[in-house]
């Protein structure tokens, strides 16, 4: 069994090759999402230098090393997540075992489990009563987390290969549940009217409507998992954040409004280092954290795929993708709770697939 210790700045040189090897595995599994910069080794070294050389940082990060027979056998990277202001956070900041955790091919059996146990002990000693763990489909950590009692919490679904070119009509027909030679179903006058209102950029007057939809969104989240218990002032806090977000030049806020009022909203913004370890270039990836449409009100079932409400929701997510493409992005990553079956199905219908996931364990 390997020995586990906290990493120091002097360990950086031996950590870099293992973290790069781990990054290249992600690239092989999903090259459209995971990109490497021109000098990924320099990016890893800079991140480790900043992390291991900093004291009293606002966000607690820790690197743990597993060693066997004098060689580096694995790395666990952890952090304590600040609780977003719209959630109650009664149990304090969760501890997260991050994607950058990895095990060497030559590591002895049980290295992953030993690293996880050490990471859990370190996080709980620092006050975390909820533990989260990140993994990507096909990696060895999925089995390690499941064996340790973690349950799926959040999925991150990705669509890659985004471009400015319009989609072929055959593909659009397929997304409506039609064959390429099929005629569209007969639509009512109201449905035809609904189609004439494409998604649009949000304006300040939309903040109240977006906040109302967000409250429905949060209610479903809480219903699916108590982890997402809303803060007592969630509505006011969310509304204030939406008003501020409209001033940020790096993102697009888009709403759907077919005649009767807002039916959905989406915020397309740049991806961040929280989900992309240091070896990866986040530049080509856009991130969609806030996406809700009334088509998702039932967390288990979707309306018919050829219904007006489904087309309205599909147009909204496509508008977000178009906004990302206009900013030079080639992939979109969308957050979806693992238990929200209708949202997962909607995104899969729109061409998305699970690219990573977070699991949860309460201690």
Tab-separated table of C-alpha atoms in Angstrom:
chain	number	residue	atom	x	y	z
A	1	UNK	CA	0.000	0.000	0.000
A	2	UNK	CA	1.435	3.428	-0.889
A	3	UNK	CA	2.204	6.091	1.678
A	4	UNK	CA	0.334	9.404	1.438
A	5	UNK	CA	1.690	12.864	2.229
A	6	UNK	CA	0.989	16.523	1.467
A	7	UNK	CA	2.824	17.859	-1.592
A	8	UNK	CA	5.459	20.577	-1.305
A	9	UNK	CA	6.937	22.972	-3.828
A	10	UNK	CA	9.945	20.672	-4.153
A	11	UNK	CA	7.631	17.968	-5.581
A	12	UNK	CA	6.517	19.982	-8.599
A	13	UNK	CA	9.056	18.522	-11.021
A	14	UNK	CA	7.851	14.942	-10.475
A	15	UNK	CA	4.172	15.918	-10.398
A	16	UNK	CA	4.131	17.594	-13.820
A	17	UNK	CA	4.702	14.466	-15.985
A	18	UNK	CA	1.958	12.488	-14.206
A	19	UNK	CA	-0.553	15.333	-14.503
A	20	UNK	CA	0.298	15.709	-18.204
A	21	UNK	CA	-0.173	11.985	-18.816
A	22	UNK	CA	-3.575	12.208	-17.134
A	23	UNK	CA	-4.523	15.214	-19.269
A	24	UNK	CA	-3.587	13.393	-22.473
A	25	UNK	CA	-5.901	10.537	-21.517
A	26	UNK	CA	-8.793	13.010	-21.300
A	27	UNK	CA	-7.871	14.410	-24.708
A	28	UNK	CA	-7.927	10.922	-26.215
A	29	UNK	CA	-11.373	10.224	-24.760
A	30	UNK	CA	-12.936	13.511	-25.882
A	31	UNK	CA	-10.655	15.603	-28.134
A	32	UNK	CA	-13.415	18.073	-28.993
A	33	UNK	CA	-13.739	19.165	-25.359
A	34	UNK	CA	-10.302	18.726	-23.816
A	35	UNK	CA	-7.610	20.814	-25.494
A	36	UNK	CA	-3.940	21.283	-24.666
A	37	UNK	CA	-2.147	24.629	-25.011
A	38	UNK	CA	1.128	24.970	-26.877
A	39	UNK	CA	3.125	24.281	-23.709
A	40	UNK	CA	0.917	22.341	-21.280
A	41	UNK	CA	3.870	21.514	-19.046
A	42	UNK	CA	4.479	25.189	-18.388
A	43	UNK	CA	0.791	25.679	-17.556
A	44	UNK	CA	0.878	22.820	-15.040
A	45	UNK	CA	4.088	24.069	-13.453
A	46	UNK	CA	2.711	27.598	-13.111
A	47	UNK	CA	-0.492	26.316	-11.497
A	48	UNK	CA	1.377	24.087	-9.055
A	49	UNK	CA	3.809	26.873	-8.191
A	50	UNK	CA	0.950	29.245	-7.425
A	51	UNK	CA	-0.992	26.620	-5.469
A	52	UNK	CA	1.836	25.107	-3.433
A	53	UNK	CA	3.557	28.403	-2.781
A	54	UNK	CA	0.514	30.288	-1.504
A	55	UNK	CA	-0.601	30.596	2.102
A	56	UNK	CA	-3.975	31.742	3.408
A	57	UNK	CA	-5.631	31.782	-0.027
A	58	UNK	CA	-9.390	32.558	-0.115
A	59	UNK	CA	-10.120	29.060	-1.424
A	60	UNK	CA	-8.409	26.148	0.297
A	61	UNK	CA	-6.574	23.844	-2.134
A	62	UNK	CA	-4.498	20.811	-1.239
A	63	UNK	CA	-2.368	18.358	-3.221
A	64	UNK	CA	-1.768	14.893	-1.765
A	65	UNK	CA	0.865	12.503	-3.109
A	66	UNK	CA	0.890	8.701	-3.025
A	67	UNK	CA	4.362	7.159	-3.068
A	68	UNK	CA	5.344	3.519	-3.530
A	69	UNK	CA	8.901	2.210	-3.565
A	70	UNK	CA	10.268	5.714	-3.796
A	71	UNK	CA	8.243	6.673	-6.879
A	72	UNK	CA	5.204	8.900	-7.336
A	73	UNK	CA	2.172	6.620	-7.648
A	74	UNK	CA	-0.691	9.114	-7.660
A	75	UNK	CA	-1.979	12.610	-6.939
A	76	UNK	CA	-5.184	13.856	-5.323
A	77	UNK	CA	-6.171	17.489	-5.781
A	78	UNK	CA	-8.816	18.899	-3.449
A	79	UNK	CA	-10.453	22.205	-2.670
A	80	UNK	CA	-13.222	23.600	-0.499
A	81	UNK	CA	-15.946	25.132	-2.625
A	82	UNK	CA	-17.507	28.413	-1.548
A	83	UNK	CA	-21.292	28.066	-1.226
A	84	UNK	CA	-23.038	30.077	-3.979
A	85	UNK	CA	-25.045	32.901	-2.390
A	86	UNK	CA	-28.400	31.600	-3.654
A	87	UNK	CA	-28.044	28.367	-1.661
A	88	UNK	CA	-28.453	27.911	2.090
A	89	UNK	CA	-25.215	26.017	2.625
A	90	UNK	CA	-26.283	24.910	6.110
A	91	UNK	CA	-23.489	22.319	6.214
A	92	UNK	CA	-20.774	24.736	5.153
A	93	UNK	CA	-18.452	24.602	2.137
A	94	UNK	CA	-18.311	21.182	0.471
A	95	UNK	CA	-14.970	19.519	-0.130
A	96	UNK	CA	-14.243	18.578	-3.748
A	97	UNK	CA	-11.867	15.941	-5.089
A	98	UNK	CA	-11.038	17.508	-8.443
A	99	UNK	CA	-10.505	16.221	-11.995
A	100	UNK	CA	-6.738	16.682	-11.717
A	101	UNK	CA	-6.500	13.688	-9.367
A	102	UNK	CA	-4.701	10.806	-11.073
A	103	UNK	CA	-2.948	7.474	-10.556
A	104	UNK	CA	0.192	6.278	-12.355
A	105	UNK	CA	-0.069	3.215	-14.589
A	106	UNK	CA	2.616	1.536	-12.460
A	107	UNK	CA	0.869	2.290	-9.155
A	108	UNK	CA	0.136	-0.657	-6.862
A	109	UNK	CA	-3.471	-1.843	-6.523
A	110	UNK	CA	-5.534	0.237	-4.153
A	111	UNK	CA	-3.652	3.495	-4.780
A	112	UNK	CA	-6.782	5.340	-5.888
A	113	UNK	CA	-8.764	4.195	-2.852
A	114	UNK	CA	-5.910	5.158	-0.522
A	115	UNK	CA	-5.646	8.619	-2.073
A	116	UNK	CA	-9.389	9.135	-1.816
A	117	UNK	CA	-9.439	8.090	1.844
A	118	UNK	CA	-6.615	10.523	2.611
A	119	UNK	CA	-8.353	13.321	0.699
A	120	UNK	CA	-11.603	12.684	2.579
A	121	UNK	CA	-9.809	12.725	5.928
A	122	UNK	CA	-8.089	15.997	5.071
A	123	UNK	CA	-11.307	17.665	3.878
A	124	UNK	CA	-13.387	16.531	6.835
A	125	UNK	CA	-10.647	17.646	9.237
A	126	UNK	CA	-10.915	21.100	7.685
A	127	UNK	CA	-14.664	21.191	8.299
A	128	UNK	CA	-16.317	19.773	5.171
A	129	UNK	CA	-19.430	17.763	5.989
A	130	UNK	CA	-20.336	17.189	2.348
A	131	UNK	CA	-17.828	15.634	-0.046
A	132	UNK	CA	-17.958	15.918	-3.820
A	133	UNK	CA	-15.859	14.016	-6.331
A	134	UNK	CA	-15.285	14.766	-10.019
A	135	UNK	CA	-14.702	12.183	-12.727
A	136	UNK	CA	-14.953	11.786	-16.489
A	137	UNK	CA	-16.670	8.878	-18.286
A	138	UNK	CA	-14.345	5.944	-18.670
A	139	UNK	CA	-11.766	6.927	-16.073
A	140	UNK	CA	-10.802	4.682	-13.157
A	141	UNK	CA	-12.116	7.110	-10.540
A	142	UNK	CA	-15.762	6.325	-11.299
A	143	UNK	CA	-15.411	2.864	-9.731
A	144	UNK	CA	-13.303	4.189	-6.830
A	145	UNK	CA	-15.912	6.814	-5.932
A	146	UNK	CA	-18.813	4.382	-6.239
A	147	UNK	CA	-17.054	1.854	-3.992
A	148	UNK	CA	-16.515	4.601	-1.389
A	149	UNK	CA	-20.233	5.415	-1.213
A	150	UNK	CA	-20.559	8.376	-3.576
A	151	UNK	CA	-23.802	8.897	-5.505
A	152	UNK	CA	-24.235	10.822	-8.777
A	153	UNK	CA	-25.117	14.487	-8.187
A	154	UNK	CA	-24.376	16.595	-11.258
A	155	UNK	CA	-23.675	15.824	-14.896
A	156	UNK	CA	-21.866	18.110	-17.305
A	157	UNK	CA	-23.029	17.468	-20.838
A	158	UNK	CA	-21.007	18.688	-23.789
A	159	UNK	CA	-21.632	19.375	-27.441
A	160	UNK	CA	-18.485	19.724	-29.500
A	161	UNK	CA	-17.730	20.749	-33.048
A	162	UNK	CA	-19.816	23.923	-32.886
A	163	UNK	CA	-19.451	26.136	-35.934
A	164	UNK	CA	-21.087	29.125	-37.541
A	165	UNK	CA	-22.421	27.005	-40.394
A	166	UNK	CA	-26.197	26.408	-40.316
A	167	UNK	CA	-27.273	22.869	-39.549
A	168	UNK	CA	-28.541	20.770	-42.459
A	169	UNK	CA	-32.300	20.562	-42.727
A	170	UNK	CA	-32.077	16.772	-42.366
A	171	UNK	CA	-30.431	17.162	-38.985
A	172	UNK	CA	-33.027	19.662	-37.863
A	173	UNK	CA	-35.794	17.311	-38.987
A	174	UNK	CA	-34.189	14.473	-37.052
A	175	UNK	CA	-34.136	16.608	-33.913
A	176	UNK	CA	-37.881	17.171	-34.359
A	177	UNK	CA	-38.387	13.408	-34.495
A	178	UNK	CA	-39.013	13.443	-38.282
A	179	UNK	CA	-37.376	11.653	-41.144
A	180	UNK	CA	-35.572	13.784	-43.718
A	181	UNK	CA	-38.421	13.267	-46.204
A	182	UNK	CA	-41.229	13.824	-43.708
A	183	UNK	CA	-43.464	16.850	-43.728
A	184	UNK	CA	-43.722	18.808	-40.481
A	185	UNK	CA	-46.800	18.062	-38.367
A	186	UNK	CA	-49.811	20.312	-38.690
A	187	UNK	CA	-49.476	23.216	-36.246
A	188	UNK	CA	-52.193	25.322	-34.676
A	189	UNK	CA	-52.330	29.042	-35.342
A	190	UNK	CA	-50.912	29.664	-31.883
A	191	UNK	CA	-48.005	27.302	-32.531
A	192	UNK	CA	-47.270	29.114	-35.769
A	193	UNK	CA	-47.317	32.398	-33.885
A	194	UNK	CA	-45.013	30.957	-31.242
A	195	UNK	CA	-42.469	30.013	-33.892
A	196	UNK	CA	-42.237	33.605	-35.056
A	197	UNK	CA	-40.648	34.754	-31.814
A	198	UNK	CA	-37.031	33.597	-31.747
A	199	UNK	CA	-34.936	33.894	-28.579
A	200	UNK	CA	-33.503	37.340	-27.980
A	201	UNK	CA	-30.877	39.058	-25.872
A	202	UNK	CA	-32.107	39.824	-22.373
A	203	UNK	CA	-32.657	43.455	-21.385
A	204	UNK	CA	-32.832	44.966	-17.872
A	205	UNK	CA	-36.628	44.714	-17.888
A	206	UNK	CA	-36.286	40.915	-18.140
A	207	UNK	CA	-34.530	40.488	-14.776
A	208	UNK	CA	-37.780	40.079	-12.811
A	209	UNK	CA	-39.055	37.419	-15.216
A	210	UNK	CA	-35.728	35.603	-15.200
A	211	UNK	CA	-35.765	35.614	-11.385
A	212	UNK	CA	-39.281	34.129	-11.401
A	213	UNK	CA	-38.159	31.326	-13.721
A	214	UNK	CA	-35.064	30.804	-11.580
A	215	UNK	CA	-37.260	30.272	-8.527
A	216	UNK	CA	-39.013	27.451	-10.386
A	217	UNK	CA	-35.606	26.110	-11.352
A	218	UNK	CA	-34.387	26.142	-7.749
A	219	UNK	CA	-37.572	24.465	-6.517
A	220	UNK	CA	-36.957	21.541	-8.870
A	221	UNK	CA	-33.303	21.338	-7.853
A	222	UNK	CA	-34.266	21.149	-4.180
A	223	UNK	CA	-36.901	18.544	-4.962
A	224	UNK	CA	-34.273	16.397	-6.689
A	225	UNK	CA	-31.634	16.696	-3.975
A	226	UNK	CA	-31.585	18.500	-0.634
A	227	UNK	CA	-28.022	19.563	-1.425
A	228	UNK	CA	-29.564	22.455	-3.375
A	229	UNK	CA	-31.562	23.938	-0.504
A	230	UNK	CA	-32.174	27.603	-1.468
A	231	UNK	CA	-31.123	30.530	0.690
A	232	UNK	CA	-33.946	32.488	2.318
A	233	UNK	CA	-32.925	35.522	0.247
A	234	UNK	CA	-32.280	33.551	-2.942
A	235	UNK	CA	-34.731	35.524	-5.104
A	236	UNK	CA	-33.284	38.914	-4.236
A	237	UNK	CA	-29.711	37.666	-4.491
A	238	UNK	CA	-30.303	36.012	-7.843
A	239	UNK	CA	-32.036	39.086	-9.236
A	240	UNK	CA	-29.157	41.293	-8.141
A	241	UNK	CA	-26.672	38.929	-9.755
A	242	UNK	CA	-28.639	38.870	-13.011
A	243	UNK	CA	-28.692	42.660	-13.110
A	244	UNK	CA	-24.938	42.723	-12.559
A	245	UNK	CA	-24.323	39.936	-15.080
A	246	UNK	CA	-25.872	42.058	-17.807
A	247	UNK	CA	-22.923	44.422	-17.421
A	248	UNK	CA	-20.287	41.701	-17.971
A	249	UNK	CA	-18.879	41.822	-21.517
A	250	UNK	CA	-17.798	38.162	-21.582
A	251	UNK	CA	-21.245	36.532	-21.591
A	252	UNK	CA	-24.606	36.478	-23.325
A	253	UNK	CA	-27.958	36.410	-21.519
A	254	UNK	CA	-30.743	35.159	-23.755
A	255	UNK	CA	-34.461	34.697	-23.129
A	256	UNK	CA	-37.318	32.912	-24.866
A	257	UNK	CA	-40.546	34.905	-25.057
A	258	UNK	CA	-43.267	33.444	-27.278
A	259	UNK	CA	-46.151	35.926	-26.882
A	260	UNK	CA	-47.327	35.058	-23.358
A	261	UNK	CA	-44.178	36.028	-21.437
A	262	UNK	CA	-40.763	34.561	-20.682
A	263	UNK	CA	-40.610	30.787	-21.001
A	264	UNK	CA	-36.870	30.311	-20.499
A	265	UNK	CA	-33.469	31.862	-20.063
A	266	UNK	CA	-29.872	30.865	-20.643
A	267	UNK	CA	-26.504	32.420	-19.845
A	268	UNK	CA	-23.593	31.488	-22.091
A	269	UNK	CA	-20.195	32.384	-20.674
A	270	UNK	CA	-16.559	31.253	-20.759
A	271	UNK	CA	-15.530	28.017	-19.087
A	272	UNK	CA	-13.345	28.293	-15.992
A	273	UNK	CA	-10.527	26.387	-14.323
A	274	UNK	CA	-12.952	24.852	-11.801
A	275	UNK	CA	-13.877	22.155	-14.323
A	276	UNK	CA	-10.734	22.176	-16.455
A	277	UNK	CA	-7.413	21.213	-14.843
A	278	UNK	CA	-4.354	23.364	-15.580
A	279	UNK	CA	-3.025	21.330	-18.561
A	280	UNK	CA	-6.152	22.130	-20.564
A	281	UNK	CA	-6.949	25.202	-22.628
A	282	UNK	CA	-10.421	26.442	-21.667
A	283	UNK	CA	-10.440	29.045	-24.446
A	284	UNK	CA	-12.441	26.987	-26.992
A	285	UNK	CA	-15.126	25.978	-24.475
A	286	UNK	CA	-18.245	27.866	-23.454
A	287	UNK	CA	-20.074	27.128	-20.211
A	288	UNK	CA	-23.816	27.148	-19.542
A	289	UNK	CA	-24.627	27.011	-15.830
A	290	UNK	CA	-27.936	28.899	-15.864
A	291	UNK	CA	-30.334	27.255	-18.316
A	292	UNK	CA	-34.000	26.720	-17.631
A	293	UNK	CA	-37.138	26.451	-19.724
A	294	UNK	CA	-40.681	25.593	-18.712
A	295	UNK	CA	-40.451	22.502	-20.925
A	296	UNK	CA	-38.394	21.076	-18.038
A	297	UNK	CA	-41.019	21.688	-15.326
A	298	UNK	CA	-41.568	17.940	-15.017
A	299	UNK	CA	-38.115	16.636	-14.012
A	300	UNK	CA	-38.984	13.140	-15.236
A	301	UNK	CA	-40.767	13.472	-18.581
A	302	UNK	CA	-40.620	15.790	-21.594
A	303	UNK	CA	-43.555	16.891	-23.766
A	304	UNK	CA	-43.716	15.560	-27.315
A	305	UNK	CA	-40.590	16.394	-29.307
A	306	UNK	CA	-42.599	18.041	-32.096
A	307	UNK	CA	-44.558	20.307	-29.734
A	308	UNK	CA	-44.271	24.089	-29.857
A	309	UNK	CA	-42.851	24.208	-26.337
A	310	UNK	CA	-40.081	21.762	-27.276
A	311	UNK	CA	-39.207	23.836	-30.347
A	312	UNK	CA	-39.136	26.959	-28.192
A	313	UNK	CA	-36.688	25.323	-25.762
A	314	UNK	CA	-34.550	23.910	-28.579
A	315	UNK	CA	-34.316	27.361	-30.158
A	316	UNK	CA	-33.131	28.756	-26.825
A	317	UNK	CA	-30.247	26.304	-26.430
A	318	UNK	CA	-29.296	26.785	-30.094
A	319	UNK	CA	-29.235	30.545	-29.540
A	320	UNK	CA	-26.810	30.011	-26.662
A	321	UNK	CA	-24.603	27.888	-28.908
A	322	UNK	CA	-24.688	30.547	-31.624
A	323	UNK	CA	-23.623	33.153	-29.077
A	324	UNK	CA	-20.696	30.955	-28.036
A	325	UNK	CA	-19.678	30.403	-31.646
A	326	UNK	CA	-19.717	34.172	-32.188
A	327	UNK	CA	-17.191	34.405	-29.343
A	328	UNK	CA	-14.916	31.820	-30.937
A	329	UNK	CA	-16.047	28.766	-28.950
A	330	UNK	CA	-16.198	25.317	-30.525
A	331	UNK	CA	-17.749	23.400	-27.619
A	332	UNK	CA	-20.515	23.998	-25.079
A	333	UNK	CA	-20.671	22.480	-21.598
A	334	UNK	CA	-24.075	22.501	-19.870
A	335	UNK	CA	-24.762	21.731	-16.190
A	336	UNK	CA	-27.521	19.214	-15.456
A	337	UNK	CA	-28.397	17.493	-12.159
A	338	UNK	CA	-28.008	13.734	-12.528
A	339	UNK	CA	-31.584	13.125	-11.298
A	340	UNK	CA	-33.171	15.630	-13.722
A	341	UNK	CA	-34.115	13.031	-16.319
A	342	UNK	CA	-36.098	15.355	-18.584
A	343	UNK	CA	-33.265	17.886	-18.798
A	344	UNK	CA	-30.772	15.152	-19.580
A	345	UNK	CA	-33.071	13.782	-22.286
A	346	UNK	CA	-33.589	17.259	-23.734
A	347	UNK	CA	-29.846	17.855	-23.976
A	348	UNK	CA	-29.190	14.419	-25.457
A	349	UNK	CA	-31.869	15.143	-28.077
A	350	UNK	CA	-29.994	18.377	-28.812
A	351	UNK	CA	-26.746	16.514	-29.488
A	352	UNK	CA	-25.091	16.595	-26.062
A	353	UNK	CA	-23.360	13.763	-24.237
A	354	UNK	CA	-22.096	13.349	-20.671
A	355	UNK	CA	-18.530	14.662	-20.472
A	356	UNK	CA	-17.917	14.686	-16.721
A	357	UNK	CA	-19.789	14.261	-13.488
A	358	UNK	CA	-19.757	15.143	-9.798
A	359	UNK	CA	-20.780	12.654	-7.133
A	360	UNK	CA	-21.738	13.355	-3.520
A	361	UNK	CA	-21.154	11.771	-0.123
A	362	UNK	CA	-22.359	13.109	3.211
A	363	UNK	CA	-20.142	12.579	6.268
